[in-house]
mmCIF file of C-alpha atoms in Angstrom:
data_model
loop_
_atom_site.group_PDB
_atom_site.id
_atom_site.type_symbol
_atom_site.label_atom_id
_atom_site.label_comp_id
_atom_site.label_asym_id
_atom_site.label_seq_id
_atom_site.Cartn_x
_atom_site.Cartn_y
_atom_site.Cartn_z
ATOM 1 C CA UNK A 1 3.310 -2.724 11.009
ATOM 2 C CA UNK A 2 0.561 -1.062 9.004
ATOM 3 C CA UNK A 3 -1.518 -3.516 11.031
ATOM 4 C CA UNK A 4 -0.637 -1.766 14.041
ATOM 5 C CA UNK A 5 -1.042 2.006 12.831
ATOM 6 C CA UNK A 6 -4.644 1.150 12.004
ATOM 7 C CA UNK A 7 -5.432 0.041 15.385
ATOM 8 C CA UNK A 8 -3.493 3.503 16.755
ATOM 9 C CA UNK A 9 -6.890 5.135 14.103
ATOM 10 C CA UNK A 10 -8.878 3.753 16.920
ATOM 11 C CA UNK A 11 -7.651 6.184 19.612
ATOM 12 C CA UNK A 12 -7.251 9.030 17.626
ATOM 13 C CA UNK A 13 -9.054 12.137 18.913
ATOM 14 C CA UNK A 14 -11.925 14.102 16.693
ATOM 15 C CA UNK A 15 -11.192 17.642 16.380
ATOM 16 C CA UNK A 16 -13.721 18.731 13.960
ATOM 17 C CA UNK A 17 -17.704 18.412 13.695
ATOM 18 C CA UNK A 18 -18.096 15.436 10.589
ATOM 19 C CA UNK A 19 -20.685 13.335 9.021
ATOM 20 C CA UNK A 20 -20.548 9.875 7.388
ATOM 21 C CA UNK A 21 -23.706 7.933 5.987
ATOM 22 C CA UNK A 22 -23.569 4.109 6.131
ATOM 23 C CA UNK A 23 -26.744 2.300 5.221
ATOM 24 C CA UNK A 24 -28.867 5.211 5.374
ATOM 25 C CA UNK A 25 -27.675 6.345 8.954
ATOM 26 C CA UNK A 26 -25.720 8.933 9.702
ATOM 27 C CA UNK A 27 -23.582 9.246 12.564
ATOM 28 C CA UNK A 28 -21.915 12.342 13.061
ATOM 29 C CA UNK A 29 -19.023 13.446 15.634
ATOM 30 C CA UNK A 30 -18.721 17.042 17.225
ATOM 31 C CA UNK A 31 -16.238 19.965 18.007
ATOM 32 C CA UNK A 32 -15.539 21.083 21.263
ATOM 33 C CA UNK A 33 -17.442 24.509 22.283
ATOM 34 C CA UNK A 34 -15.506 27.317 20.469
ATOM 35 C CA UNK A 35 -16.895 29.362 23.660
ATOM 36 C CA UNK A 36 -14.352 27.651 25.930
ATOM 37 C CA UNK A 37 -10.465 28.290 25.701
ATOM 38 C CA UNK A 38 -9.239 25.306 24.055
ATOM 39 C CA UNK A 39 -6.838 23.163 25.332
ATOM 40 C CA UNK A 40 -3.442 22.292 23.590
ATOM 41 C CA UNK A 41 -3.994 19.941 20.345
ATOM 42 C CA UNK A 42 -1.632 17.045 20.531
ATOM 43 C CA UNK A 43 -1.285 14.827 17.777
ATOM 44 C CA UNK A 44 -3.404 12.382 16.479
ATOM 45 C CA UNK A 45 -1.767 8.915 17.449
ATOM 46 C CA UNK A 46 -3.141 7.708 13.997
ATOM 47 C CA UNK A 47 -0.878 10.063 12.179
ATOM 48 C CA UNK A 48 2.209 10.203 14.443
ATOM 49 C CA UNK A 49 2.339 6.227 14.386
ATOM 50 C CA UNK A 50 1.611 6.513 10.431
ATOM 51 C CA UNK A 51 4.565 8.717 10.009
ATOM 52 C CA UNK A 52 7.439 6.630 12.549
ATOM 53 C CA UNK A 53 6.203 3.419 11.079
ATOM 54 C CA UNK A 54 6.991 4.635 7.242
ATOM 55 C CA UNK A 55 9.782 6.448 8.141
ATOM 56 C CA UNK A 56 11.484 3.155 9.629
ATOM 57 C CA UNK A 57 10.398 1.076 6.496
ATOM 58 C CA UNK A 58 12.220 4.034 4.533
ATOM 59 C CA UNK A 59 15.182 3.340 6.097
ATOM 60 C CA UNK A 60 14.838 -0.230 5.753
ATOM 61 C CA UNK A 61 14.756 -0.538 2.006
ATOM 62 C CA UNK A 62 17.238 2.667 2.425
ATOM 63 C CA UNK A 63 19.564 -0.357 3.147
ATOM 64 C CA UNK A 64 18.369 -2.976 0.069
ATOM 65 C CA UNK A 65 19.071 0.030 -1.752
ATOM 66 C CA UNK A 66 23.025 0.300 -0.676
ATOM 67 C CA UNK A 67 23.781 -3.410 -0.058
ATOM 68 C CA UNK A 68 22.285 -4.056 -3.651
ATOM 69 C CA UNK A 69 25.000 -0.855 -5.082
ATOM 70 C CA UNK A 70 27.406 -2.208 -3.213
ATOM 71 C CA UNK A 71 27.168 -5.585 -4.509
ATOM 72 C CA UNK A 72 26.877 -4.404 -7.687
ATOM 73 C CA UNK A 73 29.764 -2.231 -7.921
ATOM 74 C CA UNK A 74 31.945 -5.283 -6.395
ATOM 75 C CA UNK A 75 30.856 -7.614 -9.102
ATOM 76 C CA UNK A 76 29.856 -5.676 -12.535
ATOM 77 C CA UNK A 77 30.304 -9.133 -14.736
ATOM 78 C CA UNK A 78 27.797 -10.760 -12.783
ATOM 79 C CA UNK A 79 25.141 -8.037 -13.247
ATOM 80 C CA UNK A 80 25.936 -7.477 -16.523
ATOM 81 C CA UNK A 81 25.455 -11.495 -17.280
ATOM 82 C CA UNK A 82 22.299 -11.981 -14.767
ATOM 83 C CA UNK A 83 20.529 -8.894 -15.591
ATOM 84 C CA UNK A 84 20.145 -10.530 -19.104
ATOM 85 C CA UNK A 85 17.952 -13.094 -17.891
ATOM 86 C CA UNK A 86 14.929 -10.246 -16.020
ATOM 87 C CA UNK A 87 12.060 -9.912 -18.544
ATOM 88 C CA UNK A 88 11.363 -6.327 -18.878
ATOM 89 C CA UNK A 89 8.221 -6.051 -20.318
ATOM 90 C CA UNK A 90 5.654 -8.429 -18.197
ATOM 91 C CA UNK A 91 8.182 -6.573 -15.328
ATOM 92 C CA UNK A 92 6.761 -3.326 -16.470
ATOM 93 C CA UNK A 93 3.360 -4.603 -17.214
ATOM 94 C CA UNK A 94 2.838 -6.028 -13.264
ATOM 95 C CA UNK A 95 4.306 -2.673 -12.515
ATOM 96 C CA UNK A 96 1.890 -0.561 -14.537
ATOM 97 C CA UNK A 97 -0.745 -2.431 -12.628
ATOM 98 C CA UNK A 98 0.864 -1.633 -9.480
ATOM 99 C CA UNK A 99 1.037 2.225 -10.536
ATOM 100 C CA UNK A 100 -2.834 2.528 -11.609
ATOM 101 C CA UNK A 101 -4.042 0.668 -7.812
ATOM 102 C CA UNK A 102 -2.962 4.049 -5.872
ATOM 103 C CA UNK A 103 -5.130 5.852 -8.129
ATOM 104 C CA UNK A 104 -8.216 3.083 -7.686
ATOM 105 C CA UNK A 105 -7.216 3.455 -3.673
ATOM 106 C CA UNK A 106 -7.161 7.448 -3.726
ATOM 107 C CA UNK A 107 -10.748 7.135 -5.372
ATOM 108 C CA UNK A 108 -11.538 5.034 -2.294
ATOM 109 C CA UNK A 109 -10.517 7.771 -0.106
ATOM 110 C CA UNK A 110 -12.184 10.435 -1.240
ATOM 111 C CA UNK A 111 -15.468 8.369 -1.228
ATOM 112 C CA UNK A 112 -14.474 7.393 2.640
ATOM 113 C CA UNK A 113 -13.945 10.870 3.327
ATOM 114 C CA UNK A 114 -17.695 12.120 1.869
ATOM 115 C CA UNK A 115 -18.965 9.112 3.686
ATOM 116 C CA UNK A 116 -19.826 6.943 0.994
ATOM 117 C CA UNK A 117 -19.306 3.072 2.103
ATOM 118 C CA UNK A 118 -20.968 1.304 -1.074
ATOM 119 C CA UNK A 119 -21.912 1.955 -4.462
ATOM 120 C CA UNK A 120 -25.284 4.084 -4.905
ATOM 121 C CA UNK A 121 -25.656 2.679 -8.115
ATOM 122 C CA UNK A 122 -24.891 -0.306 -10.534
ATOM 123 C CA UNK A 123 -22.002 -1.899 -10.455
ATOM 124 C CA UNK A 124 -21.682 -0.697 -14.005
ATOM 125 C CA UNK A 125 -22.120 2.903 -13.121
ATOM 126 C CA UNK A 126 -18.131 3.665 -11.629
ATOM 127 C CA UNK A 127 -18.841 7.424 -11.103
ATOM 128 C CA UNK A 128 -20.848 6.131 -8.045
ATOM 129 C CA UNK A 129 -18.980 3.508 -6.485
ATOM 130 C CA UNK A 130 -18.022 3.759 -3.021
ATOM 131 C CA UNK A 131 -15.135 2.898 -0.463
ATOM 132 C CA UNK A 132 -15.555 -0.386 -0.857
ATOM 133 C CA UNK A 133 -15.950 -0.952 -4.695
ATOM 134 C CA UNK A 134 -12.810 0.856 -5.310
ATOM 135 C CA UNK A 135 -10.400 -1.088 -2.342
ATOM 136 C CA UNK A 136 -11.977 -4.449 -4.099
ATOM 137 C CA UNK A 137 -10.387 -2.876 -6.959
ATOM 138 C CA UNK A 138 -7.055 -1.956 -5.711
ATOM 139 C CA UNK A 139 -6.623 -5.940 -3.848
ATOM 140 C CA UNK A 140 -7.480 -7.445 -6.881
ATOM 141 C CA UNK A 141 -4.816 -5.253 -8.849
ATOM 142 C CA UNK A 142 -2.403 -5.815 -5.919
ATOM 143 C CA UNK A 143 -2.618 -9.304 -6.067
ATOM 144 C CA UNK A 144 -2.286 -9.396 -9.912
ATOM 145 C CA UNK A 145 0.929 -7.866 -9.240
ATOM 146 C CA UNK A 146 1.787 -10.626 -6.233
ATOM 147 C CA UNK A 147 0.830 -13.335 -8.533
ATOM 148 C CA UNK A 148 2.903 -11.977 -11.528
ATOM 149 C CA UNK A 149 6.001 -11.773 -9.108
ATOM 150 C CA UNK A 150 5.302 -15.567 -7.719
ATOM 151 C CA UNK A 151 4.990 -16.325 -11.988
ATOM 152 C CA UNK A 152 8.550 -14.209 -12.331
ATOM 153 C CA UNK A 153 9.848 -16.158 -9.466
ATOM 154 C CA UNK A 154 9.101 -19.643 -10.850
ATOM 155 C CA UNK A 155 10.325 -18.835 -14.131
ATOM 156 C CA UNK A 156 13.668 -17.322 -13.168
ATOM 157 C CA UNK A 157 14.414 -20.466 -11.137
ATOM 158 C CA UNK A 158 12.618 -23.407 -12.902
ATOM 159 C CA UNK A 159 13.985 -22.545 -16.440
ATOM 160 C CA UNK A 160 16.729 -19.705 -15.925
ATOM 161 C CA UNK A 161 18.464 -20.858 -12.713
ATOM 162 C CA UNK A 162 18.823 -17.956 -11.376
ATOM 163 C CA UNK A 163 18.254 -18.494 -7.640
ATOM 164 C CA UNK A 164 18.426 -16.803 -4.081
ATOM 165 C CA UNK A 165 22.078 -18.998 -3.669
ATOM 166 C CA UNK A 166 23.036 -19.122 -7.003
ATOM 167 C CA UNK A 167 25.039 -15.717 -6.963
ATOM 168 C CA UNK A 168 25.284 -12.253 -5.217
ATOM 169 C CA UNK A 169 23.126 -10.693 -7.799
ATOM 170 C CA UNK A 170 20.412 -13.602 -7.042
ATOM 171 C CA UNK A 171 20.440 -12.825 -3.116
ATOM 172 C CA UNK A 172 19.945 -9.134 -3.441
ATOM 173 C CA UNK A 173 17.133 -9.373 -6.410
ATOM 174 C CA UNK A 174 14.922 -12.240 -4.552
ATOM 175 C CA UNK A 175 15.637 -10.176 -0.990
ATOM 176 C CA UNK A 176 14.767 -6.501 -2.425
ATOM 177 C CA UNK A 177 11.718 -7.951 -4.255
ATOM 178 C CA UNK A 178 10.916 -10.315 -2.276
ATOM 179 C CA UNK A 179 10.655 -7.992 0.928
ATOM 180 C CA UNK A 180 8.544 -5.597 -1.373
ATOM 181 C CA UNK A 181 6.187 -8.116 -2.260
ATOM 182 C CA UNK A 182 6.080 -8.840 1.775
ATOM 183 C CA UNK A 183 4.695 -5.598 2.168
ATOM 184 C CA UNK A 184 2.247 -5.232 -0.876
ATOM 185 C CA UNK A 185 0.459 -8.945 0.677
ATOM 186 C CA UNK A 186 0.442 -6.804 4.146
ATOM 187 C CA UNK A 187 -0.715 -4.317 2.344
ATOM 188 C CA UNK A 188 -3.833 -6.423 0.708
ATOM 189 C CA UNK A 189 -4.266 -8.030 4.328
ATOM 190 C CA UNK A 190 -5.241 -4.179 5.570
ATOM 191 C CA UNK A 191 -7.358 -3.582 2.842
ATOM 192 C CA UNK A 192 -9.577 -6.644 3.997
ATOM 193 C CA UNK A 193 -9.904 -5.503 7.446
ATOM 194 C CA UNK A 194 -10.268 -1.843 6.493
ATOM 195 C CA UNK A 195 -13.136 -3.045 4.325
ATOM 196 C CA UNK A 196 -14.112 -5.784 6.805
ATOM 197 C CA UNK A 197 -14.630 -3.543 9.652
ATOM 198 C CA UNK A 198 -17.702 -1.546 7.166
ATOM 199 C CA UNK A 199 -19.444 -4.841 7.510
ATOM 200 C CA UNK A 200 -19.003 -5.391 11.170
ATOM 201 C CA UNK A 201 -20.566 -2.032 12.423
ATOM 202 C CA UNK A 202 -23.885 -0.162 11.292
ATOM 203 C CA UNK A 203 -22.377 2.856 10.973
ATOM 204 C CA UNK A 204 -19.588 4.715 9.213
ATOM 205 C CA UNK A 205 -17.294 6.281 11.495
ATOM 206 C CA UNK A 206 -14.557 9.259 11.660
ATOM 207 C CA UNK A 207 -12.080 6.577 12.873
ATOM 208 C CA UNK A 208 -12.989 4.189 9.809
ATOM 209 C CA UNK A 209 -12.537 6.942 7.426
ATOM 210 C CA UNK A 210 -9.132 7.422 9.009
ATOM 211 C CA UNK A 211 -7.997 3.861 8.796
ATOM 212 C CA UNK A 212 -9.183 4.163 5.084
ATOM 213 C CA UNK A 213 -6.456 6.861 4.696
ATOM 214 C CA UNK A 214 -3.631 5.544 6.883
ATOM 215 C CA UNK A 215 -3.487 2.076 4.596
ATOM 216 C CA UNK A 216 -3.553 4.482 1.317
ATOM 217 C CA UNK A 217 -0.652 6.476 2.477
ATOM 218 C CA UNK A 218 1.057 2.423 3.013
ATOM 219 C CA UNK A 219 -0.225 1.590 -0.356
ATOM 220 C CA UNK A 220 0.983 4.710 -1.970
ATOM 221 C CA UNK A 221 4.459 3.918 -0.156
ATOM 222 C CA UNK A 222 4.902 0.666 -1.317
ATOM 223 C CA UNK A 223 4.168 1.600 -4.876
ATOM 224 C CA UNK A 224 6.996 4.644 -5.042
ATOM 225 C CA UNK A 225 9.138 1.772 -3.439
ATOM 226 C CA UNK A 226 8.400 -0.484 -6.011
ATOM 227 C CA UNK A 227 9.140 2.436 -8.904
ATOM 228 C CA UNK A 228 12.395 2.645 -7.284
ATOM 229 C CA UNK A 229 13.067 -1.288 -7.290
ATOM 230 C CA UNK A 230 12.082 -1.137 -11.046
ATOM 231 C CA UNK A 231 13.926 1.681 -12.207
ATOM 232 C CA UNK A 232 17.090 0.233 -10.451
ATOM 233 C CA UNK A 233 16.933 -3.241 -11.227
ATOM 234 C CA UNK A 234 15.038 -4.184 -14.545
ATOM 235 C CA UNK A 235 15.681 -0.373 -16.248
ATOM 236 C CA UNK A 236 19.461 0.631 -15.332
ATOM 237 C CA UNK A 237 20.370 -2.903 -14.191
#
């Protein structure tokens, strides 16, 4: 899983002469000599695994997607009944939370990318945080949103009954959902090791940077899945 495609950002080749600072070093990786034909590209593993893995995970909730239609349009009484018991507004407040973390991950990026690890100031000061003060950030935010799904969960079943037997339109909610929220805790699980790795090694390399960006493009995924869930299930019900 995502998992995997940042281990793939180990073997990825370097095409291009960069620098990243770390600590006060900075390692930098070079081009090969323009004065020699250059052999054919081929793709960066990092990116090619990147693309098959959220391509497959497309197609997955692809399916949630029709069995929960299909469901639906086999038993409209039930969702018209059930839907009633979803509250909409902490829904779209865990969701708004969700929504704002890809923007506290893309500022996490673009420090990666300048080669900015930590913060160069006070914690205070957020126009210089670094890589890691905005992923801390984004896992908090994401597991805001975790924890406000496990509240959901407990409240649907403990005082609404609504549960993963109880009816069609219980199996398909807890199993879309449910699966989403899978992916948003492996999601939190890269952004640990992403950030973990920083700590492990004196210097900031190409191939961290990269793993910085292949679990943004995840996160990013997960939240236009998410928008999707939402607008399907708690908006047009």
């Amino acid at each position: 899983m995502v998992l995997a495609c940042l281990t793939a950002c180990r073997r990825g080749g370097v095409t291009s002469a960069k620098r990243y600072r770390h600590n006060g070093h900075v390692a930098s990786t070079t081009a090969a000599d323009s004065a020699h034909p250059q052999a054919p590209v081929r793709p960066n593993l990092s990116s090619v695994g990147t693309i098959v893995f959220l391509s497959s995970e497309l197609m997955f909730f692809a399916a949630l997607f029709a069995m929960y239609f299909t469901l639906r349009s086999n038993a409209p009484g039930v969702w018209e009944e059930q839907a009633q018991l979803l509250d909409v507004p902490f829904a779209l407040t865990i969701t708004t939370v969700l929504v704002l973390s890809s923007v506290t991950c893309q500022f996490g990026v673009l420090a990666a990318e300048r080669g900015q690890v930590g913060r160069t100031g006070s914690v205070l000061q957020v126009g210089k945080w670094g890589m890691r003060e905005w992923f801390v950030l984004t896992f908090l935010m994401g597991s805001f949103f975790i924890a406000g799904q496990v509240y959901e969960y407990a409240e649907l079943v403990l005082h609404k009954g609504l549960t993963l037997s109880s009816d069609p339109y219980g199996s398909i909610f807890y199993l879309a959902t449910g699966f989403h929220g899978l992916h948003v805790t492996l999601g939190l699980l890269a952004f640990l090791l992403v950030m973990g790795r920083t700590y492990m090694t004196r210097r900031f390399t190409h191939e961290q940077a990269t793993s910085a960006i292949v679990v943004s493009y995840y996160w990013h995924f997960v939240d236009v899945v998410w928008i999707a869930l939402f607008l399907t299930i708690y908006v047009i019900q």
